[in-house]
GROMACS .gro file of C-alpha atoms in nm:
model
  400
    1UNK     CA    1   2.362   2.088  -1.446
    2UNK     CA    2   2.305   1.855  -1.720
    3UNK     CA    3   1.922   1.821  -1.852
    4UNK     CA    4   1.695   1.570  -1.953
    5UNK     CA    5   1.407   1.611  -2.142
    6UNK     CA    6   1.073   1.415  -2.170
    7UNK     CA    7   0.751   1.505  -2.212
    8UNK     CA    8   0.611   1.284  -1.967
    9UNK     CA    9   0.813   1.214  -1.606
   10UNK     CA   10   0.647   0.993  -1.352
   11UNK     CA   11   0.810   1.003  -1.000
   12UNK     CA   12   0.820   0.629  -0.831
   13UNK     CA   13   0.834   0.324  -1.015
   14UNK     CA   14   0.597   0.099  -0.826
   15UNK     CA   15   0.210  -0.034  -0.913
   16UNK     CA   16   0.059   0.316  -1.076
   17UNK     CA   17   0.345   0.443  -1.219
   18UNK     CA   18   0.428   0.149  -1.463
   19UNK     CA   19   0.102   0.111  -1.530
   20UNK     CA   20   0.023   0.502  -1.612
   21UNK     CA   21   0.373   0.490  -1.816
   22UNK     CA   22   0.215   0.210  -2.020
   23UNK     CA   23  -0.106   0.337  -2.067
   24UNK     CA   24   0.027   0.643  -2.185
   25UNK     CA   25   0.292   0.515  -2.421
   26UNK     CA   26  -0.024   0.311  -2.595
   27UNK     CA   27  -0.235   0.625  -2.583
   28UNK     CA   28   0.033   0.853  -2.768
   29UNK     CA   29   0.346   0.620  -2.913
   30UNK     CA   30   0.520   0.945  -2.987
   31UNK     CA   31   0.552   1.086  -2.642
   32UNK     CA   32   0.855   1.025  -2.429
   33UNK     CA   33   0.783   0.917  -2.116
   34UNK     CA   34   1.010   0.840  -1.838
   35UNK     CA   35   1.012   0.669  -1.495
   36UNK     CA   36   1.259   0.754  -1.198
   37UNK     CA   37   1.269   0.499  -0.931
   38UNK     CA   38   1.524   0.550  -0.641
   39UNK     CA   39   1.577   0.177  -0.568
   40UNK     CA   40   1.780  -0.066  -0.769
   41UNK     CA   41   1.452  -0.167  -0.914
   42UNK     CA   42   1.102  -0.125  -0.988
   43UNK     CA   43   0.793  -0.284  -0.850
   44UNK     CA   44   0.958  -0.397  -0.501
   45UNK     CA   45   0.614  -0.346  -0.307
   46UNK     CA   46   0.418  -0.514  -0.570
   47UNK     CA   47   0.627  -0.846  -0.600
   48UNK     CA   48   0.643  -0.858  -0.213
   49UNK     CA   49   0.261  -0.765  -0.187
   50UNK     CA   50   0.021  -1.078  -0.069
   51UNK     CA   51   0.325  -1.254   0.085
   52UNK     CA   52   0.493  -1.288  -0.243
   53UNK     CA   53   0.163  -1.370  -0.404
   54UNK     CA   54   0.053  -0.996  -0.514
   55UNK     CA   55  -0.321  -1.009  -0.472
   56UNK     CA   56  -0.390  -0.771  -0.733
   57UNK     CA   57  -0.750  -0.686  -0.688
   58UNK     CA   58  -1.098  -0.821  -0.582
   59UNK     CA   59  -1.397  -0.894  -0.775
   60UNK     CA   60  -1.573  -0.693  -0.549
   61UNK     CA   61  -1.415  -0.408  -0.695
   62UNK     CA   62  -1.620  -0.234  -0.962
   63UNK     CA   63  -1.320  -0.120  -1.134
   64UNK     CA   64  -1.129  -0.447  -1.181
   65UNK     CA   65  -1.293  -0.513  -1.518
   66UNK     CA   66  -1.091  -0.240  -1.686
   67UNK     CA   67  -0.813  -0.367  -1.519
   68UNK     CA   68  -0.828  -0.693  -1.632
   69UNK     CA   69  -0.858  -0.604  -1.973
   70UNK     CA   70  -0.537  -0.404  -1.947
   71UNK     CA   71  -0.374  -0.681  -1.769
   72UNK     CA   72  -0.496  -0.918  -2.036
   73UNK     CA   73  -0.344  -0.721  -2.336
   74UNK     CA   74   0.025  -0.706  -2.165
   75UNK     CA   75  -0.022  -1.112  -2.163
   76UNK     CA   76  -0.083  -1.103  -1.752
   77UNK     CA   77  -0.303  -1.382  -1.669
   78UNK     CA   78  -0.486  -1.428  -1.331
   79UNK     CA   79  -0.682  -1.678  -1.087
   80UNK     CA   80  -0.969  -1.567  -0.819
   81UNK     CA   81  -0.978  -1.739  -0.488
   82UNK     CA   82  -1.298  -1.806  -0.271
   83UNK     CA   83  -1.316  -1.495  -0.136
   84UNK     CA   84  -1.286  -1.314  -0.447
   85UNK     CA   85  -0.907  -1.202  -0.429
   86UNK     CA   86  -0.768  -1.210  -0.738
   87UNK     CA   87  -0.395  -1.354  -0.828
   88UNK     CA   88  -0.158  -1.365  -1.124
   89UNK     CA   89  -0.215  -1.714  -1.239
   90UNK     CA   90   0.154  -1.775  -1.077
   91UNK     CA   91   0.072  -1.636  -0.776
   92UNK     CA   92   0.424  -1.482  -0.765
   93UNK     CA   93   0.447  -1.130  -0.749
   94UNK     CA   94   0.783  -1.114  -0.922
   95UNK     CA   95   0.613  -1.240  -1.236
   96UNK     CA   96   0.363  -0.939  -1.224
   97UNK     CA   97   0.667  -0.692  -1.252
   98UNK     CA   98   0.848  -0.843  -1.522
   99UNK     CA   99   0.559  -0.822  -1.721
  100UNK     CA  100   0.487  -0.446  -1.621
  101UNK     CA  101   0.877  -0.418  -1.751
  102UNK     CA  102   0.841  -0.565  -2.050
  103UNK     CA  103   0.553  -0.375  -2.161
  104UNK     CA  104   0.767  -0.067  -2.041
  105UNK     CA  105   1.039  -0.157  -2.254
  106UNK     CA  106   0.808  -0.299  -2.539
  107UNK     CA  107   0.678   0.030  -2.562
  108UNK     CA  108   0.984   0.252  -2.549
  109UNK     CA  109   0.909   0.373  -2.190
  110UNK     CA  110   1.242   0.490  -2.038
  111UNK     CA  111   1.324   0.359  -1.689
  112UNK     CA  112   1.617   0.529  -1.475
  113UNK     CA  113   1.684   0.348  -1.159
  114UNK     CA  114   1.886   0.466  -0.804
  115UNK     CA  115   1.780   0.784  -0.907
  116UNK     CA  116   1.624   0.979  -0.614
  117UNK     CA  117   1.393   1.310  -0.682
  118UNK     CA  118   1.506   1.616  -0.472
  119UNK     CA  119   1.301   1.885  -0.556
  120UNK     CA  120   0.983   1.922  -0.840
  121UNK     CA  121   0.926   2.305  -0.969
  122UNK     CA  122   0.724   2.455  -1.229
  123UNK     CA  123   0.782   2.753  -1.446
  124UNK     CA  124   0.667   2.877  -1.803
  125UNK     CA  125   0.438   2.538  -1.825
  126UNK     CA  126   0.706   2.304  -1.789
  127UNK     CA  127   0.844   2.129  -1.495
  128UNK     CA  128   1.185   2.081  -1.357
  129UNK     CA  129   1.281   1.735  -1.161
  130UNK     CA  130   1.579   1.772  -0.966
  131UNK     CA  131   1.777   1.441  -0.928
  132UNK     CA  132   2.022   1.290  -0.725
  133UNK     CA  133   2.170   0.923  -0.798
  134UNK     CA  134   2.063   0.709  -0.478
  135UNK     CA  135   2.353   0.469  -0.349
  136UNK     CA  136   2.248   0.103  -0.275
  137UNK     CA  137   2.358   0.141   0.089
  138UNK     CA  138   2.071   0.436   0.174
  139UNK     CA  139   1.787   0.139   0.182
  140UNK     CA  140   1.870  -0.230   0.230
  141UNK     CA  141   1.850  -0.424  -0.077
  142UNK     CA  142   1.509  -0.596  -0.111
  143UNK     CA  143   1.583  -0.950  -0.261
  144UNK     CA  144   1.296  -0.979  -0.509
  145UNK     CA  145   1.480  -1.157  -0.768
  146UNK     CA  146   1.659  -1.446  -0.563
  147UNK     CA  147   1.972  -1.320  -0.688
  148UNK     CA  148   1.862  -1.317  -1.023
  149UNK     CA  149   1.939  -0.971  -1.176
  150UNK     CA  150   1.670  -0.818  -1.412
  151UNK     CA  151   1.810  -0.513  -1.561
  152UNK     CA  152   1.910  -0.378  -1.173
  153UNK     CA  153   2.081  -0.071  -1.160
  154UNK     CA  154   1.977  -0.039  -1.548
  155UNK     CA  155   1.984   0.334  -1.708
  156UNK     CA  156   1.828   0.334  -2.064
  157UNK     CA  157   2.059   0.527  -2.298
  158UNK     CA  158   1.828   0.660  -2.517
  159UNK     CA  159   1.749   0.904  -2.244
  160UNK     CA  160   2.081   1.046  -2.102
  161UNK     CA  161   2.333   0.921  -2.349
  162UNK     CA  162   2.680   0.885  -2.222
  163UNK     CA  163   2.572   1.001  -1.878
  164UNK     CA  164   2.765   0.855  -1.565
  165UNK     CA  165   2.492   0.720  -1.347
  166UNK     CA  166   2.604   0.900  -1.052
  167UNK     CA  167   2.617   1.194  -1.228
  168UNK     CA  168   2.297   1.469  -1.111
  169UNK     CA  169   2.095   1.581  -1.377
  170UNK     CA  170   1.757   1.767  -1.406
  171UNK     CA  171   1.437   1.654  -1.571
  172UNK     CA  172   1.251   1.923  -1.817
  173UNK     CA  173   0.913   1.769  -1.859
  174UNK     CA  174   0.562   1.923  -2.002
  175UNK     CA  175   0.365   1.692  -1.765
  176UNK     CA  176   0.470   1.487  -1.409
  177UNK     CA  177   0.315   1.209  -1.234
  178UNK     CA  178   0.363   1.201  -0.847
  179UNK     CA  179   0.350   0.809  -0.788
  180UNK     CA  180   0.600   0.794  -0.504
  181UNK     CA  181   0.369   0.605  -0.271
  182UNK     CA  182   0.312   0.635   0.093
  183UNK     CA  183   0.478   0.589   0.408
  184UNK     CA  184   0.440   0.202   0.463
  185UNK     CA  185   0.693   0.005   0.420
  186UNK     CA  186   0.981   0.241   0.407
  187UNK     CA  187   1.266  -0.002   0.377
  188UNK     CA  188   1.121  -0.050   0.003
  189UNK     CA  189   1.157   0.274  -0.083
  190UNK     CA  190   0.832   0.462   0.009
  191UNK     CA  191   0.938   0.719   0.282
  192UNK     CA  192   0.692   0.965   0.186
  193UNK     CA  193   0.900   1.181  -0.040
  194UNK     CA  194   0.595   1.240  -0.269
  195UNK     CA  195   0.427   1.425  -0.027
  196UNK     CA  196   0.646   1.706   0.049
  197UNK     CA  197   0.678   1.773  -0.333
  198UNK     CA  198   0.277   1.814  -0.336
  199UNK     CA  199   0.341   2.086  -0.059
  200UNK     CA  200   0.603   2.248  -0.237
  201UNK     CA  201   0.354   2.284  -0.524
  202UNK     CA  202   0.080   2.444  -0.339
  203UNK     CA  203  -0.088   2.120  -0.236
  204UNK     CA  204  -0.221   2.035   0.134
  205UNK     CA  205  -0.169   1.698   0.292
  206UNK     CA  206  -0.397   1.543   0.555
  207UNK     CA  207  -0.240   1.381   0.835
  208UNK     CA  208  -0.051   1.030   0.761
  209UNK     CA  209  -0.125   0.742   0.935
  210UNK     CA  210  -0.007   0.398   0.937
  211UNK     CA  211  -0.311   0.149   0.882
  212UNK     CA  212  -0.385  -0.168   0.786
  213UNK     CA  213  -0.142  -0.285   1.034
  214UNK     CA  214  -0.145  -0.465   1.417
  215UNK     CA  215  -0.333  -0.251   1.704
  216UNK     CA  216  -0.121  -0.241   2.018
  217UNK     CA  217  -0.330  -0.266   2.339
  218UNK     CA  218  -0.324  -0.149   2.712
  219UNK     CA  219  -0.387  -0.500   2.882
  220UNK     CA  220  -0.075  -0.610   2.737
  221UNK     CA  221   0.142  -0.359   2.915
  222UNK     CA  222  -0.051  -0.165   3.144
  223UNK     CA  223  -0.295  -0.421   3.314
  224UNK     CA  224  -0.202  -0.577   3.640
  225UNK     CA  225  -0.292  -0.920   3.470
  226UNK     CA  226  -0.082  -0.823   3.164
  227UNK     CA  227   0.104  -1.152   3.201
  228UNK     CA  228  -0.174  -1.389   3.161
  229UNK     CA  229  -0.262  -1.189   2.822
  230UNK     CA  230   0.105  -1.222   2.690
  231UNK     CA  231   0.068  -1.617   2.745
  232UNK     CA  232  -0.165  -1.537   2.451
  233UNK     CA  233   0.108  -1.424   2.212
  234UNK     CA  234   0.120  -1.706   1.921
  235UNK     CA  235  -0.264  -1.811   1.948
  236UNK     CA  236  -0.443  -1.786   1.639
  237UNK     CA  237  -0.855  -1.824   1.690
  238UNK     CA  238  -1.130  -1.702   1.460
  239UNK     CA  239  -1.378  -1.466   1.596
  240UNK     CA  240  -1.635  -1.159   1.542
  241UNK     CA  241  -1.453  -0.824   1.656
  242UNK     CA  242  -1.620  -0.522   1.722
  243UNK     CA  243  -1.476  -0.165   1.750
  244UNK     CA  244  -1.690   0.077   1.950
  245UNK     CA  245  -1.623   0.433   2.036
  246UNK     CA  246  -1.794   0.615   2.299
  247UNK     CA  247  -2.013   0.288   2.337
  248UNK     CA  248  -2.120   0.317   1.964
  249UNK     CA  249  -2.034   0.017   1.727
  250UNK     CA  250  -1.831   0.187   1.453
  251UNK     CA  251  -1.651  -0.128   1.277
  252UNK     CA  252  -1.743  -0.501   1.253
  253UNK     CA  253  -1.596  -0.810   1.114
  254UNK     CA  254  -1.538  -1.196   1.137
  255UNK     CA  255  -1.218  -1.321   1.049
  256UNK     CA  256  -0.911  -1.487   1.237
  257UNK     CA  257  -0.718  -1.272   1.519
  258UNK     CA  258  -0.317  -1.328   1.576
  259UNK     CA  259  -0.234  -1.243   1.957
  260UNK     CA  260   0.129  -1.071   1.922
  261UNK     CA  261   0.354  -0.958   2.230
  262UNK     CA  262   0.205  -0.647   2.201
  263UNK     CA  263  -0.165  -0.732   2.107
  264UNK     CA  264  -0.348  -0.833   1.832
  265UNK     CA  265  -0.284  -0.882   1.450
  266UNK     CA  266  -0.482  -1.053   1.142
  267UNK     CA  267  -0.660  -0.940   0.875
  268UNK     CA  268  -0.977  -0.851   1.048
  269UNK     CA  269  -0.757  -0.656   1.310
  270UNK     CA  270  -0.610  -0.485   0.991
  271UNK     CA  271  -0.945  -0.377   0.871
  272UNK     CA  272  -1.020  -0.245   1.215
  273UNK     CA  273  -0.722  -0.001   1.231
  274UNK     CA  274  -0.852   0.187   0.939
  275UNK     CA  275  -1.120   0.315   1.213
  276UNK     CA  276  -0.881   0.432   1.488
  277UNK     CA  277  -0.849   0.812   1.432
  278UNK     CA  278  -0.625   1.064   1.686
  279UNK     CA  279  -0.358   1.033   1.905
  280UNK     CA  280  -0.571   0.927   2.187
  281UNK     CA  281  -0.762   0.596   2.174
  282UNK     CA  282  -0.900   0.595   2.527
  283UNK     CA  283  -1.234   0.670   2.393
  284UNK     CA  284  -1.220   0.314   2.184
  285UNK     CA  285  -1.286  -0.049   2.282
  286UNK     CA  286  -1.235  -0.380   2.137
  287UNK     CA  287  -1.504  -0.625   2.174
  288UNK     CA  288  -1.418  -1.012   2.078
  289UNK     CA  289  -1.713  -1.317   2.036
  290UNK     CA  290  -1.479  -1.612   1.998
  291UNK     CA  291  -1.834  -1.825   2.002
  292UNK     CA  292  -2.036  -1.640   1.803
  293UNK     CA  293  -2.262  -1.966   1.676
  294UNK     CA  294  -2.317  -2.011   2.102
  295UNK     CA  295  -2.496  -1.860   2.353
  296UNK     CA  296  -2.367  -1.830   2.691
  297UNK     CA  297  -2.489  -2.134   2.851
  298UNK     CA  298  -2.249  -2.393   2.753
  299UNK     CA  299  -2.049  -2.547   3.028
  300UNK     CA  300  -1.686  -2.429   3.193
  301UNK     CA  301  -1.569  -2.782   3.107
  302UNK     CA  302  -1.650  -2.723   2.741
  303UNK     CA  303  -1.424  -2.412   2.679
  304UNK     CA  304  -1.129  -2.578   2.499
  305UNK     CA  305  -1.371  -2.739   2.240
  306UNK     CA  306  -1.471  -2.379   2.157
  307UNK     CA  307  -1.161  -2.184   2.152
  308UNK     CA  308  -0.758  -2.307   2.219
  309UNK     CA  309  -0.606  -2.388   2.558
  310UNK     CA  310  -0.411  -2.094   2.604
  311UNK     CA  311  -0.730  -1.869   2.562
  312UNK     CA  312  -0.945  -2.106   2.762
  313UNK     CA  313  -0.722  -2.035   3.027
  314UNK     CA  314  -0.684  -1.690   3.017
  315UNK     CA  315  -1.042  -1.618   2.963
  316UNK     CA  316  -1.088  -1.835   3.339
  317UNK     CA  317  -0.837  -1.653   3.493
  318UNK     CA  318  -0.960  -1.316   3.398
  319UNK     CA  319  -1.326  -1.398   3.506
  320UNK     CA  320  -1.450  -1.268   3.163
  321UNK     CA  321  -1.641  -1.482   2.896
  322UNK     CA  322  -1.556  -1.629   2.556
  323UNK     CA  323  -1.832  -1.412   2.412
  324UNK     CA  324  -1.732  -1.091   2.553
  325UNK     CA  325  -1.340  -1.038   2.545
  326UNK     CA  326  -1.257  -0.683   2.592
  327UNK     CA  327  -0.956  -0.500   2.493
  328UNK     CA  328  -0.854  -0.145   2.490
  329UNK     CA  329  -0.589   0.020   2.190
  330UNK     CA  330  -0.329   0.239   2.279
  331UNK     CA  331  -0.183   0.253   1.932
  332UNK     CA  332  -0.095   0.143   1.555
  333UNK     CA  333   0.214  -0.072   1.478
  334UNK     CA  334   0.446   0.178   1.275
  335UNK     CA  335   0.548   0.250   0.938
  336UNK     CA  336   0.736  -0.049   0.926
  337UNK     CA  337   0.415  -0.302   0.963
  338UNK     CA  338   0.150  -0.074   0.824
  339UNK     CA  339   0.053  -0.207   0.458
  340UNK     CA  340  -0.107   0.104   0.396
  341UNK     CA  341  -0.087   0.505   0.429
  342UNK     CA  342  -0.384   0.680   0.534
  343UNK     CA  343  -0.396   1.032   0.451
  344UNK     CA  344  -0.226   1.245   0.150
  345UNK     CA  345  -0.329   1.478  -0.111
  346UNK     CA  346  -0.708   1.559  -0.075
  347UNK     CA  347  -0.946   1.454  -0.333
  348UNK     CA  348  -1.101   1.812  -0.348
  349UNK     CA  349  -0.750   1.923  -0.507
  350UNK     CA  350  -0.762   1.686  -0.802
  351UNK     CA  351  -0.947   1.629  -1.098
  352UNK     CA  352  -1.068   1.252  -0.992
  353UNK     CA  353  -1.165   1.178  -1.344
  354UNK     CA  354  -0.796   1.233  -1.436
  355UNK     CA  355  -0.600   1.270  -1.155
  356UNK     CA  356  -0.469   1.614  -1.271
  357UNK     CA  357  -0.404   1.868  -0.989
  358UNK     CA  358  -0.665   2.153  -0.983
  359UNK     CA  359  -0.367   2.387  -0.865
  360UNK     CA  360  -0.065   2.318  -1.127
  361UNK     CA  361  -0.174   2.199  -1.456
  362UNK     CA  362  -0.008   1.908  -1.603
  363UNK     CA  363   0.076   1.757  -1.244
  364UNK     CA  364  -0.109   1.447  -1.178
  365UNK     CA  365  -0.113   1.220  -0.862
  366UNK     CA  366  -0.208   0.827  -0.853
  367UNK     CA  367  -0.190   0.583  -0.595
  368UNK     CA  368  -0.126   0.607  -0.220
  369UNK     CA  369  -0.019   0.953  -0.327
  370UNK     CA  370  -0.405   1.048  -0.259
  371UNK     CA  371  -0.618   1.067   0.073
  372UNK     CA  372  -0.802   0.742  -0.026
  373UNK     CA  373  -0.752   0.369   0.139
  374UNK     CA  374  -0.909   0.060   0.145
  375UNK     CA  375  -0.943  -0.285   0.353
  376UNK     CA  376  -0.764  -0.575   0.259
  377UNK     CA  377  -0.819  -0.794   0.005
  378UNK     CA  378  -0.668  -0.627  -0.321
  379UNK     CA  379  -0.862  -0.313  -0.323
  380UNK     CA  380  -0.559  -0.096  -0.246
  381UNK     CA  381  -0.425  -0.236  -0.526
  382UNK     CA  382  -0.666  -0.194  -0.701
  383UNK     CA  383  -0.664   0.177  -0.647
  384UNK     CA  384  -0.299   0.211  -0.776
  385UNK     CA  385  -0.362   0.048  -1.133
  386UNK     CA  386  -0.728   0.272  -1.151
  387UNK     CA  387  -0.562   0.602  -1.057
  388UNK     CA  388  -0.275   0.519  -1.232
  389UNK     CA  389  -0.446   0.438  -1.545
  390UNK     CA  390  -0.638   0.748  -1.558
  391UNK     CA  391  -0.289   0.946  -1.533
  392UNK     CA  392  -0.183   0.807  -1.765
  393UNK     CA  393  -0.448   0.815  -2.018
  394UNK     CA  394  -0.509   1.194  -1.956
  395UNK     CA  395  -0.125   1.278  -1.968
  396UNK     CA  396  -0.113   1.143  -2.273
  397UNK     CA  397  -0.447   1.272  -2.430
  398UNK     CA  398  -0.323   1.651  -2.361
  399UNK     CA  399   0.007   1.616  -2.536
  400UNK     CA  400  -0.215   1.480  -2.822
   0.00000   0.00000   0.00000
């Protein structure tokens, strides 16, 4: 088996992997840094995030200022909306990926695409990363560049010389960062591979759950009046939404609720999904107040001036009120719809200041590999930037 040598090997060319590579190369320009990406291009999920606008972070995140300085240094300018969400100034996620990739190239970071990692092992203070060529048919091609190829299928010859792109090879590295992402959006390459590598290297992995996703409710399929509920599909209505567990409030938020053919969706519902735990959700109840600015005294004939007509009709036929519309969750939508993975490598098994494993020296984790998740609004992508920067900095410093 042919071998490629690199000081730092990064598994995954997503947000945390790209920013870690740039940071490591800035701190230790003499260190060789290699990114392995199994799709045909790096940064697919970054480009697609925020409906393509790429919600980079939020001004409410205490880590944003440090990340902002980094982005400014590589030429990425941002704008902030009225809710504190931060976007690239162009509001195009593809531009974020292009700038990150250009920064890698300027610093000599090597990127090998279509290269899937099959195993990571450690012996004699060095890591061996086994790889195979990932043929395009293994994953649906995500059209990120509108037909314009920007280095797609690239193999940077400084690392592998004249080796054919489909030849298997091993990477031998002094340090490894597993930045392979979670399990959400598997068609973009995040299929949970990194958790398997973590387990093989002695780490535990907490249960993996799709979160920031829609919620399926029993009323839409099991209630005798299910047809009434399903008639709401497509309706959007702002409301206060409360999640109760055994009659105790566990979550509350105001936002736009979107009714679907399976239940409910929308940002406030995505945030609520983080608090639904376990396979049996019978202990939970969702209460929706569609008229938080009113008491219960308004006349029935005024209902359609407060909520949309299909919702008013449903409320009247169900005999409930717009102040207390009850639903009962039965499950979360799967990995295809989920934005984030809950679960991963426990924080107790890493040095949170550096991202380095407390079990294997020289092994680092970042982004969704870690058992930490946040609500919508840019906080999860900020976590990727933060953990990637930390890992990149300390990997580089260890080699000085």
